[in-house]
Tab-separated table of C-alpha atoms in Angstrom:
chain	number	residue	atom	x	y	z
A	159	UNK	CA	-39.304	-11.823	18.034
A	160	UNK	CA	-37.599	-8.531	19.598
A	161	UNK	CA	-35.890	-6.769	16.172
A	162	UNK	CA	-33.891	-4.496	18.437
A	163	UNK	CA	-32.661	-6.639	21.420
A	164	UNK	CA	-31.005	-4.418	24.297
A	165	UNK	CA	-27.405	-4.842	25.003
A	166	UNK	CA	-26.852	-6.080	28.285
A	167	UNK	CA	-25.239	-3.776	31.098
A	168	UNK	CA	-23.256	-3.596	33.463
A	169	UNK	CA	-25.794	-3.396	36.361
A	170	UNK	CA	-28.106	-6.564	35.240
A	171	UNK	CA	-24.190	-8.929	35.436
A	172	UNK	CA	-23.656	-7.720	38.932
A	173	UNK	CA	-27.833	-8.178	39.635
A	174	UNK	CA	-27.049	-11.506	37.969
A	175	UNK	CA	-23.955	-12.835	39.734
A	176	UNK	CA	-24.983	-11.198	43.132
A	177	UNK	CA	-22.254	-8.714	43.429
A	178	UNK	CA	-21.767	-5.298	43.199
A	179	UNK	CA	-20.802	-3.189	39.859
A	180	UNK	CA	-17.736	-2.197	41.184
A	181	UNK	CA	-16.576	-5.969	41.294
A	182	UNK	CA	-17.997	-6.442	37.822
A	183	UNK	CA	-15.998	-3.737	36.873
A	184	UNK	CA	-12.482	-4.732	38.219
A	185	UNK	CA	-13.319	-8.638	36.383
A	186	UNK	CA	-13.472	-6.992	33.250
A	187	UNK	CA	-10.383	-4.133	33.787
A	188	UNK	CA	-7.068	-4.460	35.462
A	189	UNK	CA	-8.024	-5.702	38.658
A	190	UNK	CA	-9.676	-9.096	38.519
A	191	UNK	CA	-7.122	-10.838	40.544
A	192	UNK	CA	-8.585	-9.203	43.197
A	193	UNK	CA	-11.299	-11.138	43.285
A	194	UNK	CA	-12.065	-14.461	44.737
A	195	UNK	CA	-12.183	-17.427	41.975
A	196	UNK	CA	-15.404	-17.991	43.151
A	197	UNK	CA	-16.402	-14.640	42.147
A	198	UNK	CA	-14.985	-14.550	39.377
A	199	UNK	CA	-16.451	-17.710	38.022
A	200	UNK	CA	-19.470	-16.197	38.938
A	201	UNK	CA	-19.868	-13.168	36.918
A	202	UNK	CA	-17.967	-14.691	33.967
A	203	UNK	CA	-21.256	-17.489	34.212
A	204	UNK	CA	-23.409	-14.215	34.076
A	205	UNK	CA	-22.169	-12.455	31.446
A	206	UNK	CA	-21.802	-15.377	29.328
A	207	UNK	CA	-25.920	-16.055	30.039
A	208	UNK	CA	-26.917	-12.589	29.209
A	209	UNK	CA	-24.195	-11.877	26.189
A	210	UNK	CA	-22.720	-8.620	28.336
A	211	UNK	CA	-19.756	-7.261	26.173
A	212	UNK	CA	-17.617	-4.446	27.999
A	213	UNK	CA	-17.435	-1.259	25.772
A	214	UNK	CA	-14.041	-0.904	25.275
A	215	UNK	CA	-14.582	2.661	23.588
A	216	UNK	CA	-16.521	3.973	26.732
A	217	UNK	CA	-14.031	2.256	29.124
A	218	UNK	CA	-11.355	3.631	27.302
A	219	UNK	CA	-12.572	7.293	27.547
A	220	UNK	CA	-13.686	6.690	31.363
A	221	UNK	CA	-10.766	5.024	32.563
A	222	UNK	CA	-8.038	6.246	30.104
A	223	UNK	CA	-7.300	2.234	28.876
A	224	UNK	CA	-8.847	0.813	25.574
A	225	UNK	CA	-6.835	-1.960	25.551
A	226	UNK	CA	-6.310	-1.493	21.836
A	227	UNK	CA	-2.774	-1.934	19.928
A	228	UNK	CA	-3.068	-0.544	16.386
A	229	UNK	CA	-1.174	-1.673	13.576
A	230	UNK	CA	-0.591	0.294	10.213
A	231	UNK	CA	-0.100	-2.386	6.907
A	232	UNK	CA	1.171	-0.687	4.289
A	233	UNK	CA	-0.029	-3.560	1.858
A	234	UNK	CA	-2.613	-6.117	3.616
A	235	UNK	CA	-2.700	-8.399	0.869
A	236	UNK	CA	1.464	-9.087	1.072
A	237	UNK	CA	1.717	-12.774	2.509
A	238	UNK	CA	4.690	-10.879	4.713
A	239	UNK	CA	2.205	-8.685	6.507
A	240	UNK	CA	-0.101	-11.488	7.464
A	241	UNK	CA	1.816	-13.481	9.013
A	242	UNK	CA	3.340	-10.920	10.817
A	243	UNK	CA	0.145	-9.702	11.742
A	244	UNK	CA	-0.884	-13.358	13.083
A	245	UNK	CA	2.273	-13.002	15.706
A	246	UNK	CA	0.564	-9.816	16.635
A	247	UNK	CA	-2.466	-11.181	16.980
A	248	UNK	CA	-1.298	-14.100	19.473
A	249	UNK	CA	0.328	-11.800	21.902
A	250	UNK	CA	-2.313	-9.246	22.038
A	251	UNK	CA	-4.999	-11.599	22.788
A	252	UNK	CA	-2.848	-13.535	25.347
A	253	UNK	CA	-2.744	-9.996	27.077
A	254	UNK	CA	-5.866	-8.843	26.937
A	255	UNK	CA	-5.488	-6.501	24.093
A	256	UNK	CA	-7.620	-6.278	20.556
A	257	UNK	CA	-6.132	-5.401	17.683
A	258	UNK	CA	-7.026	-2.715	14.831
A	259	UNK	CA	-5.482	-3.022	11.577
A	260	UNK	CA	-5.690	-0.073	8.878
A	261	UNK	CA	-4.844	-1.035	5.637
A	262	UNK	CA	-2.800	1.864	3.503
A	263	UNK	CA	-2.580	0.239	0.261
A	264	UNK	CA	0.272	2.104	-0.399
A	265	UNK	CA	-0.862	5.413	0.077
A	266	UNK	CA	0.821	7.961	1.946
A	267	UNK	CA	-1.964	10.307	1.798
A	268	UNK	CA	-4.248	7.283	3.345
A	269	UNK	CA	-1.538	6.586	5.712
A	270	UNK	CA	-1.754	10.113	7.600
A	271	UNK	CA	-5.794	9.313	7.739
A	272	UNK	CA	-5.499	5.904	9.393
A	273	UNK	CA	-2.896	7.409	11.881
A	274	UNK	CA	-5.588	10.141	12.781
A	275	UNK	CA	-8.071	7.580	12.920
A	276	UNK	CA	-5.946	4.843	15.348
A	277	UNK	CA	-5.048	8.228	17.822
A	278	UNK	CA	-9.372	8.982	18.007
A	279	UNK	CA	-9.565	5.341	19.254
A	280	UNK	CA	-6.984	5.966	21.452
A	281	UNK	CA	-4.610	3.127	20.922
A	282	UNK	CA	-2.293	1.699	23.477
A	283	UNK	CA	0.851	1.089	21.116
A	284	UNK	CA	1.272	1.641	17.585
A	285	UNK	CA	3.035	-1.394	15.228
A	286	UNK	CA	3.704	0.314	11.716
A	287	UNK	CA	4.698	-1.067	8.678
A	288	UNK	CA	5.224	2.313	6.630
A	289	UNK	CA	4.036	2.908	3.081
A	290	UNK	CA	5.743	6.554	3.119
A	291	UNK	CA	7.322	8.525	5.600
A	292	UNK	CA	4.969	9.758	8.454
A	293	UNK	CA	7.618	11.219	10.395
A	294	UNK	CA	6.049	14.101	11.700
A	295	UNK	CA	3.010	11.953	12.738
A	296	UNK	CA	4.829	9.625	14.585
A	297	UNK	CA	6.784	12.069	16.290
A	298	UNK	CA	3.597	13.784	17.651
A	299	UNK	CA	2.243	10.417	18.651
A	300	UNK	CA	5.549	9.511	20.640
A	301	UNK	CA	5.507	12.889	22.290
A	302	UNK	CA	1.822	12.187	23.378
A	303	UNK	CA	2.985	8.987	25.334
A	304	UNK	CA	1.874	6.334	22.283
A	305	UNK	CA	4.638	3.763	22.314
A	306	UNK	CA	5.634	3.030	18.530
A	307	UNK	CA	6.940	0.022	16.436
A	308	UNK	CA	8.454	-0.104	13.079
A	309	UNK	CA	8.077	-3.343	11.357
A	310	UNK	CA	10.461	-4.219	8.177
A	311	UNK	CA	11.102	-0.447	7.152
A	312	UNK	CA	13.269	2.188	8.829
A	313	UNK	CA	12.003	5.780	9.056
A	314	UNK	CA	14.436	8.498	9.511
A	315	UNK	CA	13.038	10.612	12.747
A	316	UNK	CA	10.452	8.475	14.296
A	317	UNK	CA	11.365	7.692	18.193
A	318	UNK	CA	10.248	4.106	18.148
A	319	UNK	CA	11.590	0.634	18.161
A	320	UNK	CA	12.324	-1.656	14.693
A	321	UNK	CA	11.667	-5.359	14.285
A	322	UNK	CA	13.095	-7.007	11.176
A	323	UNK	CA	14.765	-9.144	9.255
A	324	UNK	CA	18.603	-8.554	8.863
A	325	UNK	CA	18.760	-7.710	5.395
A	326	UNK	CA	22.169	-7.480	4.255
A	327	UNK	CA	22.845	-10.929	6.092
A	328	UNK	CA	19.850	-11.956	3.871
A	329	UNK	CA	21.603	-11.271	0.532
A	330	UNK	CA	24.940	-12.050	1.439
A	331	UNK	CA	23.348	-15.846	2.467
A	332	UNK	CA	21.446	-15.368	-1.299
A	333	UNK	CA	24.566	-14.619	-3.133
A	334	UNK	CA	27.005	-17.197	-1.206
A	335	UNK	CA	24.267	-19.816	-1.587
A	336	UNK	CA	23.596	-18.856	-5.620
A	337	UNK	CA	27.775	-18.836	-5.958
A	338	UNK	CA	27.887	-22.619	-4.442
A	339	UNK	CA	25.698	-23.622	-6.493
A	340	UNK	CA	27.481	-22.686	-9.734
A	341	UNK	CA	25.404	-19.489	-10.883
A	342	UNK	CA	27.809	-16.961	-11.662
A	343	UNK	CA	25.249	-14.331	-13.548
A	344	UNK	CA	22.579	-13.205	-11.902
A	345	UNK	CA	19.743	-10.370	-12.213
A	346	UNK	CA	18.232	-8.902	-8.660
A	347	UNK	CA	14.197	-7.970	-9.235
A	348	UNK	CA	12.696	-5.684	-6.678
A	349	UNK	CA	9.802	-3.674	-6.192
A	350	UNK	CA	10.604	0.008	-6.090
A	351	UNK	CA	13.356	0.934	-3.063
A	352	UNK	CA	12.592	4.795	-2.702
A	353	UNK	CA	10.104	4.905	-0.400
A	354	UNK	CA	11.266	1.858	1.446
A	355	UNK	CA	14.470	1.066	3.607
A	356	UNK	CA	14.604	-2.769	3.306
A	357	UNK	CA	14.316	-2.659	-0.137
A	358	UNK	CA	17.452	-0.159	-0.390
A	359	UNK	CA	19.601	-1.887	1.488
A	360	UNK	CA	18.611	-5.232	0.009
A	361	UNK	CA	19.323	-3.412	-3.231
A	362	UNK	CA	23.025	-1.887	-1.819
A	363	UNK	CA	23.819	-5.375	-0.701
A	364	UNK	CA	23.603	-7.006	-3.778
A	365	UNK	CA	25.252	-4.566	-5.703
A	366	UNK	CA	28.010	-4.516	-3.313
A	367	UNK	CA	28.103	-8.330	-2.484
A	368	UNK	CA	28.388	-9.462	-6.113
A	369	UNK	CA	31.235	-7.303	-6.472
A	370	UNK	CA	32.780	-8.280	-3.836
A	371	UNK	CA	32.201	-11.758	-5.026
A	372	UNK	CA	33.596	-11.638	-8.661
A	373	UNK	CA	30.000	-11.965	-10.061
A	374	UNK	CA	28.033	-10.500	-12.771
A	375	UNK	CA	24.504	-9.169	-11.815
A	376	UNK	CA	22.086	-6.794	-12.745
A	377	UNK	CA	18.993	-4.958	-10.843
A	378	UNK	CA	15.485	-4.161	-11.659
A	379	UNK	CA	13.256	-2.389	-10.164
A	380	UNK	CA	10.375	-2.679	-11.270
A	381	UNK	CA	7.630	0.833	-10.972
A	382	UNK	CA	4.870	1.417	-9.150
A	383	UNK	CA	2.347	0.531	-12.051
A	384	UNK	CA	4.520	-2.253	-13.406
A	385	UNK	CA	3.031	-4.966	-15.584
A	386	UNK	CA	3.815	-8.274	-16.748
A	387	UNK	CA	5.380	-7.033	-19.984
A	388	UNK	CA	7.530	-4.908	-18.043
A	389	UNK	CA	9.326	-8.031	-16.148
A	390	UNK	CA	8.789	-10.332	-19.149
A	391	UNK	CA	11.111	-7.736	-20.505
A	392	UNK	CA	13.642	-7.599	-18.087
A	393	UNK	CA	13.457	-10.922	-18.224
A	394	UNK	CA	13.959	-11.967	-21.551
A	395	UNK	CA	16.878	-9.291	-21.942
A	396	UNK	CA	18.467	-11.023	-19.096
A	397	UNK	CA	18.393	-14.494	-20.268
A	398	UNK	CA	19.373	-13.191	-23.627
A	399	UNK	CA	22.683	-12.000	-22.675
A	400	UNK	CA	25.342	-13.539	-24.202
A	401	UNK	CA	28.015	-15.771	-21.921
A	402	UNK	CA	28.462	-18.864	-20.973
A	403	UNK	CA	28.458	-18.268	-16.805
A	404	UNK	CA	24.646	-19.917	-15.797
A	405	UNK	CA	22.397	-17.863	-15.076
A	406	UNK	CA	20.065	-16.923	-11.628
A	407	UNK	CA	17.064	-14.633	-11.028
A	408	UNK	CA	17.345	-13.515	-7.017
A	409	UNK	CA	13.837	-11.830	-5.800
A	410	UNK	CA	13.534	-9.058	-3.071
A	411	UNK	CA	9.834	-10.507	-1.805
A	412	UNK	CA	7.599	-13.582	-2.010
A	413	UNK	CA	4.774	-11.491	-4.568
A	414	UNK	CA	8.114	-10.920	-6.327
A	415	UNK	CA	9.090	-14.531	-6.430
A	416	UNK	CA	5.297	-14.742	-7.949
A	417	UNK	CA	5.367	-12.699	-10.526
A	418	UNK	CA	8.972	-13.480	-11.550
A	419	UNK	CA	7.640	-17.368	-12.310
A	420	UNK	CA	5.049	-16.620	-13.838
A	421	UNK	CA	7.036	-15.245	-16.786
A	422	UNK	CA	9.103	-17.974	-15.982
A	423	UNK	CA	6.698	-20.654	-16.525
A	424	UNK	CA	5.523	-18.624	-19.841
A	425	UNK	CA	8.400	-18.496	-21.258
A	426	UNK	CA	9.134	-22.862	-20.387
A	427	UNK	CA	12.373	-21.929	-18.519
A	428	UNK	CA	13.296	-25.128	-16.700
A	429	UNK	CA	14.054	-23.869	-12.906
A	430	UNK	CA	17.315	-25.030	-12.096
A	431	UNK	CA	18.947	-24.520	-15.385
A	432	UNK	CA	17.792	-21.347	-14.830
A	433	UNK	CA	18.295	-20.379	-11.118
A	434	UNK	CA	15.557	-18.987	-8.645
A	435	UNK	CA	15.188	-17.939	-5.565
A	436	UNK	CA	13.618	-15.336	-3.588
A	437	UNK	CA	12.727	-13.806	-0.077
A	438	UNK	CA	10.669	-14.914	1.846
A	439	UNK	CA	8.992	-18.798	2.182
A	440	UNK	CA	5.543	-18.911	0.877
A	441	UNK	CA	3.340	-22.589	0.890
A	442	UNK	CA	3.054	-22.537	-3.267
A	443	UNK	CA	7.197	-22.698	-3.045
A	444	UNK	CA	7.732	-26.037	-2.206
A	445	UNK	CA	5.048	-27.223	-4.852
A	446	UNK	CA	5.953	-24.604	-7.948
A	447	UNK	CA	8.357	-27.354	-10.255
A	448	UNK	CA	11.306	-28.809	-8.946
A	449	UNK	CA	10.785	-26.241	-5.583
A	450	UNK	CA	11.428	-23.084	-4.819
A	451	UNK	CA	14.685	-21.833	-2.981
A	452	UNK	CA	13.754	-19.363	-0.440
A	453	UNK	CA	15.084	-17.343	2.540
A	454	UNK	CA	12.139	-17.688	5.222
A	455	UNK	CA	12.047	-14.403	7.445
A	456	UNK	CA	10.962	-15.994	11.109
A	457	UNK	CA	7.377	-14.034	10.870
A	458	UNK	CA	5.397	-14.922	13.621
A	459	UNK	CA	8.841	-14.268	15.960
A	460	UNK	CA	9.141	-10.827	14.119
A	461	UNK	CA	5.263	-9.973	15.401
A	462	UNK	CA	5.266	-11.346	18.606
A	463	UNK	CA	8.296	-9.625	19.273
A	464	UNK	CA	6.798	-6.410	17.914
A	465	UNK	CA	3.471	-6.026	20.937
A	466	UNK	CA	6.026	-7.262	23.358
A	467	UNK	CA	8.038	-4.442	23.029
A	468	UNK	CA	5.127	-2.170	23.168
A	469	UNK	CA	3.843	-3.619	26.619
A	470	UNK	CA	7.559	-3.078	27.990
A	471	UNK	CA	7.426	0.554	26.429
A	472	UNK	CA	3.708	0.596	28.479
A	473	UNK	CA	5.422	0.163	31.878
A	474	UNK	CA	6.610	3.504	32.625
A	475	UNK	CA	10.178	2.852	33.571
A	476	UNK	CA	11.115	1.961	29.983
A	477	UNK	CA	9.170	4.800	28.084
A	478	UNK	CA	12.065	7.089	28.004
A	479	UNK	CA	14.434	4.198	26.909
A	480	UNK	CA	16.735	4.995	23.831
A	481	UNK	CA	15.059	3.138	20.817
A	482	UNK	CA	15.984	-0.592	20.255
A	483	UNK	CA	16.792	-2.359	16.928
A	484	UNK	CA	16.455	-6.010	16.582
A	485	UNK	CA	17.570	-7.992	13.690
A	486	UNK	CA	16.083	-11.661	13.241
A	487	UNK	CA	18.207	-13.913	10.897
A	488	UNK	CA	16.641	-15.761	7.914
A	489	UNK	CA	16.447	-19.218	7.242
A	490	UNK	CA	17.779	-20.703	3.922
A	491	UNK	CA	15.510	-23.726	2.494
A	492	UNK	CA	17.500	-25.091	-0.433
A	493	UNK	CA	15.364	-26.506	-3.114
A	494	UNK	CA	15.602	-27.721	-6.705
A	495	UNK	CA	15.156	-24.578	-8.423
A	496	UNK	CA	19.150	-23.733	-7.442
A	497	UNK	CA	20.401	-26.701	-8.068
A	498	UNK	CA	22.242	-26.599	-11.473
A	499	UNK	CA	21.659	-30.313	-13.665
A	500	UNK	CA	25.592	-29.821	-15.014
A	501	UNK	CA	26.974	-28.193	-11.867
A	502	UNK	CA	25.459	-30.855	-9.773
A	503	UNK	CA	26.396	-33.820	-11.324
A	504	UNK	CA	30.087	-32.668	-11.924
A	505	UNK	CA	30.603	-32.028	-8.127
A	506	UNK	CA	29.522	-35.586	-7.437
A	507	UNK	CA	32.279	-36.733	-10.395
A	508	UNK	CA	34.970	-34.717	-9.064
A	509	UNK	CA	37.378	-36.717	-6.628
């Protein structure tokens, strides 16, 4: 058995299909439609018989197209980011396109490496979901031609389009929905907000809305090496507070909403009698107790949406277009975890 088997080329699929290279090579660039169906089905019959793979790098270098959309995560293992990155996916593929996804963990410093890394493969487009503030990077990469996207978090200079969820409509839906429902104290736990936009003005919102509201509420952010203790804590001084008003624990994110029932479910809180709800719908929601409230950010949209704005920045007569914001709306699924025992079964007594 051959231990180093020869990658097919280009030559042997033409030799193959009985055509010429040049038609191989316009089936598997931009200009297959100018070839017959025949022909097509042809060398697509060939290539699948001897496993012939285009090199994107080489064609890329040649021909100036490598047909690759990048896409910067600032935290890969955030439910949020893969499902946006599964919208992605679906539109890149349906266009030809492959994605690369660089994982930053958080890490500004990593973050300018990946970006050098995604321009030496020469990406198409750019979809970035920022862990810091690469500015400066961005900027260069827009003024070389690269099409950018920001996903879920402003950044202050970057020349590039955002995709998100409309956060302040997001909290004011929380705090209306939490207010109905009879909770009149409540504590807002997020993950640190300096580095991140959303989180801010998630943050603002509620301290604004439940003023505007007649509420009492709280905040806590948690920090960046935060630990169970900490939010058992914050916690446990919450629902210590003296008053009589029920009480409700709003989370910014769904691995907030996590870690916030976990010391729930420690500590035997009954959800309900104690509110919860958080941002963002995650599968384990609807099975955690009596259900989890949520506010489910339309994900896959928010992704698709995301590469399809990068193929209309790709045509050149909407390069030089001012950048666009778009603002998707969440949806609120109401579940048993805001729904007060007391409150609930005095509405239905009241005539």
């Amino acid at each position: 058995m051959n231990q180093n088997p020869q990658r097919s080329t280009l030559v042997e699929v033409a030799h193959a299909a009985g055509t010429s290279k040049t038609s191989v090579s316009r089936f598997f660039g931009d200009e297959r439609q100018r070839l017959s169906q025949e022909l097509q089905e042809r060398i697509a019959t060939a290539a699948k018989r001897l496993g012939y793979h285009p090199n994107q790098m080489a064609r890329g270098l040649k021909g100036g197209r490598s047909r690759l959309i990048g896409m910067l995560v600032a935290d890969i293992r955030n439910p949020y980011s893969v499902a946006v990155m599964h919208g992605i996916e679906s539109v890149c593929q349906a266009h030809g396109y492959s994605l690369m996804v660089a994982n930053t963990n958080n890490d500004p410093a990593q973050e300018r490496r990946h970006l050098e890394l995604l321009t030496a493969y020469r990406v198409e487009g750019l979809v970035v979901n920022a862990a810091g503030s690469p500015d400066r990077e961005l900027a260069r990469l827009a003024k070389q031609g690269t099409p950018l996207v920001l996903v879920d978090r402003e950044l202050g200079e970057a020349p590039a389009d955002m995709i998100g969820l409309d956060d302040a409509r997001a909290i004011d839906q929380a705090l209306d929905h939490l207010q109905a429902a009879g909770y009149g104290e409540l504590l807002y736990v997020s993950k640190p907000t300096s580095r991140v936009s959303s989180r801010r003005v998630r943050l603002e919102r509620f301290q604004h809305g439940i003023a505007e509201r007649g509420l009492v509420g709280d905040a806590h952010c948690l920090t960046l090496d935060a630990d169970a203790a900490e939010l058992d804590d914050a916690i446990g001084a919450f629902l210590a507070r003296p008053g009589t008003a029920p009480k409700a624990l709003l989370c910014a994110n769904g691995q907030v909403t996590l870690a916030v029932t976990r010391v729930l479910q420690q500590r035997n809180v009954t959800l309900g009698s104690v509110g919860l709800m958080g941002i963002d719908e995650l599968e384990w929601c609807a099975l955690v107790g009596p259900g989890i409230t949520t506010l489910a950010q339309p994900t896959d949209a928010i992704g698709r949406a995301a590469v399809e704005n990068l193929l209309q920045r790709l045509d050149s007569s909407q390069r030089t277009s001012p950048p666009r914001r778009t603002h998707y709306q969440a949806q609120l699924i109401p579940r048993g975890s805001t729904r007060l025992p007391f409150h609930h079964a005095r509405s239905q007594e009241s005539p």
